[in-house]
């Protein structure tokens, strides 16, 4: 009975269970990594300065993570999740309330507002590049997921598109790539371009693409223009 009581005491400290304390330390390392990856960068971050930033010792780091790369993946996925949630919330809130043009612009406004956070932008658009094959696959799957999301939303908003679902998905990858590249250059320029200019420009691209693909004779438009 004494041993059982001692074991229970060992698992609880200051009213927190062992699992709660482990989760709290894990969260501290994620926040520390976000700060360091978003400032000095992944490649300059060490376990030592992660521990210093988190206020914990290295034994607690290895309690939650096998490597700094694993922590990078965790932070990256968290930030991607925040972007996706913000975009989906904007769409679900506005899709039946405003015009398609306003829906696109409001969603882009939400997206660029998140990208305006320099730490998030640095991690999502730069720190994950070229780290390893595992992180590369994570990055590629993220682009594909956003493209699939864009394609699905496009088919819901524009049910009369005159092309196949595979073509919609491929075009969606191009649109997501254009928005992503625009965002990365915006960050590198220290956000010199006015945000409203970005929103309007990307909105023109999306609306123009949908307008073209909604035309009954869409497949003949390009050749007709060249022959004029």
C-alpha atoms as a printed R data frame, in Angstrom:
    type eleno elety resid chain resno       x      y       z
1   ATOM     1    CA   UNK     A     1   0.000  0.000   0.000
2   ATOM     2    CA   UNK     A     2   2.866  2.365   0.827
3   ATOM     3    CA   UNK     A     3   4.516  1.666  -2.520
4   ATOM     4    CA   UNK     A     4   1.255  2.379  -4.344
5   ATOM     5    CA   UNK     A     5   0.799  5.655  -2.460
6   ATOM     6    CA   UNK     A     6   4.397  6.667  -3.185
7   ATOM     7    CA   UNK     A     7   3.915  5.939  -6.908
8   ATOM     8    CA   UNK     A     8   0.828  8.131  -7.054
9   ATOM     9    CA   UNK     A     9   2.670 10.938  -5.302
10  ATOM    10    CA   UNK     A    10   5.517 10.616  -7.772
11  ATOM    11    CA   UNK     A    11   3.125 11.104 -10.653
12  ATOM    12    CA   UNK     A    12   1.518 14.232  -9.219
13  ATOM    13    CA   UNK     A    13   3.364 17.465  -8.430
14  ATOM    14    CA   UNK     A    14   1.829 20.795  -7.457
15  ATOM    15    CA   UNK     A    15  -1.537 19.500  -8.517
16  ATOM    16    CA   UNK     A    16  -0.353 18.478 -12.000
17  ATOM    17    CA   UNK     A    17  -0.149 14.912 -13.256
18  ATOM    18    CA   UNK     A    18   2.960 13.611 -15.002
19  ATOM    19    CA   UNK     A    19   1.126 13.708 -18.329
20  ATOM    20    CA   UNK     A    20   0.101 17.329 -17.773
21  ATOM    21    CA   UNK     A    21   3.668 18.340 -16.941
22  ATOM    22    CA   UNK     A    22   5.011 16.546 -20.010
23  ATOM    23    CA   UNK     A    23   2.433 18.251 -22.224
24  ATOM    24    CA   UNK     A    24   3.333 21.616 -20.707
25  ATOM    25    CA   UNK     A    25   7.056 21.084 -21.337
26  ATOM    26    CA   UNK     A    26   6.333 19.980 -24.907
27  ATOM    27    CA   UNK     A    27   4.318 23.159 -25.443
28  ATOM    28    CA   UNK     A    28   7.177 25.238 -24.034
29  ATOM    29    CA   UNK     A    29   9.592 23.713 -26.543
30  ATOM    30    CA   UNK     A    30   7.178 24.327 -29.426
31  ATOM    31    CA   UNK     A    31   6.848 27.995 -28.445
32  ATOM    32    CA   UNK     A    32  10.629 28.285 -28.019
33  ATOM    33    CA   UNK     A    33  11.167 26.726 -31.448
34  ATOM    34    CA   UNK     A    34   8.643 29.067 -33.035
35  ATOM    35    CA   UNK     A    35  10.565 32.017 -31.623
36  ATOM    36    CA   UNK     A    36  13.990 30.755 -32.706
37  ATOM    37    CA   UNK     A    37  13.038 29.281 -36.089
38  ATOM    38    CA   UNK     A    38  11.169 32.484 -36.841
39  ATOM    39    CA   UNK     A    39  14.134 34.721 -35.979
40  ATOM    40    CA   UNK     A    40  17.591 33.126 -36.178
41  ATOM    41    CA   UNK     A    41  16.323 30.220 -38.291
42  ATOM    42    CA   UNK     A    42  16.243 26.421 -38.079
43  ATOM    43    CA   UNK     A    43  19.864 25.908 -39.099
44  ATOM    44    CA   UNK     A    44  21.179 28.224 -36.393
45  ATOM    45    CA   UNK     A    45  19.036 26.665 -33.677
46  ATOM    46    CA   UNK     A    46  20.594 24.163 -31.276
47  ATOM    47    CA   UNK     A    47  19.206 22.035 -28.475
48  ATOM    48    CA   UNK     A    48  21.110 24.258 -26.061
49  ATOM    49    CA   UNK     A    49  19.480 27.517 -27.131
50  ATOM    50    CA   UNK     A    50  16.103 25.805 -27.419
51  ATOM    51    CA   UNK     A    51  16.423 24.725 -23.813
52  ATOM    52    CA   UNK     A    52  17.511 28.209 -22.788
53  ATOM    53    CA   UNK     A    53  14.570 29.773 -24.616
54  ATOM    54    CA   UNK     A    54  12.143 27.254 -23.093
55  ATOM    55    CA   UNK     A    55  13.675 27.457 -19.628
56  ATOM    56    CA   UNK     A    56  14.154 23.685 -19.498
57  ATOM    57    CA   UNK     A    57  17.041 21.199 -19.540
58  ATOM    58    CA   UNK     A    58  18.019 19.028 -22.497
59  ATOM    59    CA   UNK     A    59  16.699 15.844 -20.890
60  ATOM    60    CA   UNK     A    60  13.232 17.327 -21.189
61  ATOM    61    CA   UNK     A    61  13.822 18.110 -24.854
62  ATOM    62    CA   UNK     A    62  14.483 14.445 -25.626
63  ATOM    63    CA   UNK     A    63  11.481 13.493 -23.534
64  ATOM    64    CA   UNK     A    64   9.275 14.970 -26.288
65  ATOM    65    CA   UNK     A    65  11.378 15.111 -29.467
66  ATOM    66    CA   UNK     A    66  13.956 12.905 -31.102
67  ATOM    67    CA   UNK     A    67  15.554 15.784 -32.998
68  ATOM    68    CA   UNK     A    68  15.277 19.478 -33.841
69  ATOM    69    CA   UNK     A    69  14.016 18.430 -37.281
70  ATOM    70    CA   UNK     A    70  11.068 16.667 -35.683
71  ATOM    71    CA   UNK     A    71  10.352 19.849 -33.735
72  ATOM    72    CA   UNK     A    72  10.528 21.863 -36.973
73  ATOM    73    CA   UNK     A    73   7.896 19.585 -38.512
74  ATOM    74    CA   UNK     A    74   5.700 20.082 -35.455
75  ATOM    75    CA   UNK     A    75   5.959 23.872 -35.573
76  ATOM    76    CA   UNK     A    76   5.463 23.964 -39.353
77  ATOM    77    CA   UNK     A    77   2.331 21.825 -39.150
78  ATOM    78    CA   UNK     A    78   0.960 23.996 -36.353
79  ATOM    79    CA   UNK     A    79   1.385 27.172 -38.415
80  ATOM    80    CA   UNK     A    80  -0.082 25.538 -41.515
81  ATOM    81    CA   UNK     A    81  -3.023 24.441 -39.392
82  ATOM    82    CA   UNK     A    82  -3.568 28.014 -38.227
83  ATOM    83    CA   UNK     A    83  -3.518 29.278 -41.827
84  ATOM    84    CA   UNK     A    84  -5.934 26.585 -42.973
85  ATOM    85    CA   UNK     A    85  -8.289 27.250 -40.056
86  ATOM    86    CA   UNK     A    86  -8.288 30.996 -40.733
87  ATOM    87    CA   UNK     A    87  -9.034 30.447 -44.431
88  ATOM    88    CA   UNK     A    88 -11.787 27.902 -43.808
89  ATOM    89    CA   UNK     A    89 -13.403 30.088 -41.144
90  ATOM    90    CA   UNK     A    90 -13.465 33.002 -43.562
91  ATOM    91    CA   UNK     A    91 -15.033 30.874 -46.290
92  ATOM    92    CA   UNK     A    92 -17.640 29.234 -44.050
93  ATOM    93    CA   UNK     A    93 -18.611 32.597 -42.555
94  ATOM    94    CA   UNK     A    94 -18.974 34.432 -45.853
95  ATOM    95    CA   UNK     A    95 -19.811 31.904 -48.545
96  ATOM    96    CA   UNK     A    96 -23.579 32.417 -48.362
97  ATOM    97    CA   UNK     A    97 -23.435 36.060 -47.322
98  ATOM    98    CA   UNK     A    98 -21.400 37.871 -49.979
99  ATOM    99    CA   UNK     A    99 -20.597 37.807 -53.696
100 ATOM   100    CA   UNK     A   100 -17.932 35.456 -55.023
101 ATOM   101    CA   UNK     A   101 -15.648 38.450 -55.591
102 ATOM   102    CA   UNK     A   102 -16.032 39.560 -51.963
103 ATOM   103    CA   UNK     A   103 -15.571 35.980 -50.738
104 ATOM   104    CA   UNK     A   104 -12.270 35.677 -52.610
105 ATOM   105    CA   UNK     A   105 -11.017 39.058 -51.417
106 ATOM   106    CA   UNK     A   106 -12.006 38.522 -47.795
107 ATOM   107    CA   UNK     A   107 -10.355 35.104 -47.735
108 ATOM   108    CA   UNK     A   108  -7.188 36.489 -49.301
109 ATOM   109    CA   UNK     A   109  -7.209 39.288 -46.714
110 ATOM   110    CA   UNK     A   110  -7.283 36.703 -43.924
111 ATOM   111    CA   UNK     A   111  -4.488 34.714 -45.567
112 ATOM   112    CA   UNK     A   112  -2.186 37.703 -46.044
113 ATOM   113    CA   UNK     A   113  -2.902 38.902 -42.501
114 ATOM   114    CA   UNK     A   114  -1.467 35.614 -41.210
115 ATOM   115    CA   UNK     A   115   1.467 35.836 -43.624
116 ATOM   116    CA   UNK     A   116   2.226 39.327 -42.283
117 ATOM   117    CA   UNK     A   117   3.540 37.665 -39.137
118 ATOM   118    CA   UNK     A   118   7.251 37.554 -39.936
119 ATOM   119    CA   UNK     A   119   7.964 34.493 -37.786
120 ATOM   120    CA   UNK     A   120   5.185 32.461 -39.355
121 ATOM   121    CA   UNK     A   121   6.208 33.552 -42.858
122 ATOM   122    CA   UNK     A   122   9.870 32.691 -42.280
123 ATOM   123    CA   UNK     A   123   9.048 29.221 -40.973
124 ATOM   124    CA   UNK     A   124   6.364 28.314 -43.511
125 ATOM   125    CA   UNK     A   125   7.992 29.716 -46.651
126 ATOM   126    CA   UNK     A   126  11.725 29.362 -45.967
127 ATOM   127    CA   UNK     A   127  12.923 27.357 -42.976
128 ATOM   128    CA   UNK     A   128  11.435 24.067 -44.167
129 ATOM   129    CA   UNK     A   129  13.099 24.197 -47.596
130 ATOM   130    CA   UNK     A   130  15.924 21.760 -48.268
131 ATOM   131    CA   UNK     A   131  16.131 20.373 -44.741
132 ATOM   132    CA   UNK     A   132  15.602 16.699 -45.508
133 ATOM   133    CA   UNK     A   133  13.572 14.352 -47.677
134 ATOM   134    CA   UNK     A   134  11.081 13.935 -44.844
135 ATOM   135    CA   UNK     A   135  10.495 17.686 -44.507
136 ATOM   136    CA   UNK     A   136  10.391 18.037 -48.299
137 ATOM   137    CA   UNK     A   137   7.585 15.478 -48.443
138 ATOM   138    CA   UNK     A   138   5.756 17.316 -45.686
139 ATOM   139    CA   UNK     A   139   6.063 20.558 -47.666
140 ATOM   140    CA   UNK     A   140   4.878 18.919 -50.896
141 ATOM   141    CA   UNK     A   141   1.901 17.284 -49.186
142 ATOM   142    CA   UNK     A   142   0.963 20.666 -47.703
143 ATOM   143    CA   UNK     A   143   0.906 22.283 -51.158
144 ATOM   144    CA   UNK     A   144  -1.140 19.392 -52.491
145 ATOM   145    CA   UNK     A   145  -3.611 19.627 -49.601
146 ATOM   146    CA   UNK     A   146  -4.122 23.349 -50.168
147 ATOM   147    CA   UNK     A   147  -4.518 22.740 -53.899
148 ATOM   148    CA   UNK     A   148  -7.119 20.037 -53.244
149 ATOM   149    CA   UNK     A   149  -8.931 22.390 -50.878
150 ATOM   150    CA   UNK     A   150  -8.895 25.173 -53.485
151 ATOM   151    CA   UNK     A   151 -10.110 22.777 -56.175
152 ATOM   152    CA   UNK     A   152 -12.993 21.558 -54.030
153 ATOM   153    CA   UNK     A   153 -14.064 25.079 -53.116
154 ATOM   154    CA   UNK     A   154 -13.823 26.094 -56.791
155 ATOM   155    CA   UNK     A   155 -16.089 23.242 -57.855
156 ATOM   156    CA   UNK     A   156 -18.610 24.267 -55.188
157 ATOM   157    CA   UNK     A   157 -18.545 27.966 -56.064
158 ATOM   158    CA   UNK     A   158 -18.271 27.424 -59.841
159 ATOM   159    CA   UNK     A   159 -20.201 24.190 -60.572
160 ATOM   160    CA   UNK     A   160 -20.241 24.974 -64.303
161 ATOM   161    CA   UNK     A   161 -16.498 24.636 -64.914
162 ATOM   162    CA   UNK     A   162 -15.977 23.030 -68.325
163 ATOM   163    CA   UNK     A   163 -12.932 20.920 -67.515
164 ATOM   164    CA   UNK     A   164 -12.194 17.661 -65.719
165 ATOM   165    CA   UNK     A   165 -11.599 17.369 -61.992
166 ATOM   166    CA   UNK     A   166  -7.962 16.402 -62.686
167 ATOM   167    CA   UNK     A   167  -7.488 19.606 -64.684
168 ATOM   168    CA   UNK     A   168  -9.096 21.645 -61.898
169 ATOM   169    CA   UNK     A   169  -6.670 20.129 -59.383
170 ATOM   170    CA   UNK     A   170  -3.668 20.826 -61.629
171 ATOM   171    CA   UNK     A   171  -4.732 24.440 -62.141
172 ATOM   172    CA   UNK     A   172  -5.294 24.728 -58.391
173 ATOM   173    CA   UNK     A   173  -1.661 23.737 -57.792
174 ATOM   174    CA   UNK     A   174  -0.626 26.572 -60.121
175 ATOM   175    CA   UNK     A   175  -2.844 29.095 -58.347
176 ATOM   176    CA   UNK     A   176  -1.616 28.033 -54.897
177 ATOM   177    CA   UNK     A   177   1.964 28.191 -56.194
178 ATOM   178    CA   UNK     A   178   1.423 31.724 -57.503
179 ATOM   179    CA   UNK     A   179  -0.028 32.899 -54.187
180 ATOM   180    CA   UNK     A   180   2.759 31.163 -52.268
181 ATOM   181    CA   UNK     A   181   5.517 32.681 -54.412
182 ATOM   182    CA   UNK     A   182   3.934 36.123 -54.154
183 ATOM   183    CA   UNK     A   183   3.865 35.739 -50.370
184 ATOM   184    CA   UNK     A   184   7.511 34.677 -50.157
185 ATOM   185    CA   UNK     A   185   8.645 37.656 -52.252
186 ATOM   186    CA   UNK     A   186   6.441 39.934 -50.143
187 ATOM   187    CA   UNK     A   187   8.270 38.712 -47.043
188 ATOM   188    CA   UNK     A   188  11.707 39.062 -48.657
189 ATOM   189    CA   UNK     A   189  10.898 42.657 -49.667
190 ATOM   190    CA   UNK     A   190  10.034 43.414 -46.041
191 ATOM   191    CA   UNK     A   191   6.371 43.718 -47.017
192 ATOM   192    CA   UNK     A   192   6.916 46.731 -49.271
193 ATOM   193    CA   UNK     A   193   3.915 46.036 -51.502
194 ATOM   194    CA   UNK     A   194   0.650 47.327 -50.093
195 ATOM   195    CA   UNK     A   195  -1.457 44.425 -48.816
196 ATOM   196    CA   UNK     A   196  -4.541 45.612 -50.686
197 ATOM   197    CA   UNK     A   197  -2.552 45.465 -53.932
198 ATOM   198    CA   UNK     A   198  -1.721 41.822 -53.237
199 ATOM   199    CA   UNK     A   199  -5.334 41.023 -52.423
200 ATOM   200    CA   UNK     A   200  -6.660 42.666 -55.600
201 ATOM   201    CA   UNK     A   201  -3.975 41.126 -57.812
202 ATOM   202    CA   UNK     A   202  -4.480 37.579 -56.549
203 ATOM   203    CA   UNK     A   203  -8.240 38.080 -56.708
204 ATOM   204    CA   UNK     A   204  -7.979 39.112 -60.390
205 ATOM   205    CA   UNK     A   205  -5.978 35.956 -61.100
206 ATOM   206    CA   UNK     A   206  -8.467 33.664 -59.367
207 ATOM   207    CA   UNK     A   207 -11.555 35.344 -60.824
208 ATOM   208    CA   UNK     A   208 -10.024 35.504 -64.304
209 ATOM   209    CA   UNK     A   209  -9.133 31.825 -64.221
210 ATOM   210    CA   UNK     A   210 -12.623 30.864 -63.124
211 ATOM   211    CA   UNK     A   211 -14.221 33.143 -65.708
212 ATOM   212    CA   UNK     A   212 -12.210 31.588 -68.524
213 ATOM   213    CA   UNK     A   213 -12.871 28.034 -67.379
214 ATOM   214    CA   UNK     A   214 -16.607 28.681 -67.081
215 ATOM   215    CA   UNK     A   215 -16.986 29.577 -70.752
216 ATOM   216    CA   UNK     A   216 -18.875 27.010 -72.903
217 ATOM   217    CA   UNK     A   217 -16.214 27.130 -75.648
218 ATOM   218    CA   UNK     A   218 -13.280 27.494 -73.277
219 ATOM   219    CA   UNK     A   219 -11.042 25.038 -75.169
220 ATOM   220    CA   UNK     A   220 -11.248 27.154 -78.350
221 ATOM   221    CA   UNK     A   221 -10.589 30.556 -76.764
222 ATOM   222    CA   UNK     A   222  -6.808 30.400 -76.823
223 ATOM   223    CA   UNK     A   223  -6.594 29.480 -80.518
224 ATOM   224    CA   UNK     A   224  -9.183 32.098 -81.482
225 ATOM   225    CA   UNK     A   225  -7.155 34.795 -79.710
226 ATOM   226    CA   UNK     A   226  -3.972 33.750 -81.498
227 ATOM   227    CA   UNK     A   227  -5.724 33.769 -84.864
228 ATOM   228    CA   UNK     A   228  -7.123 37.281 -84.467
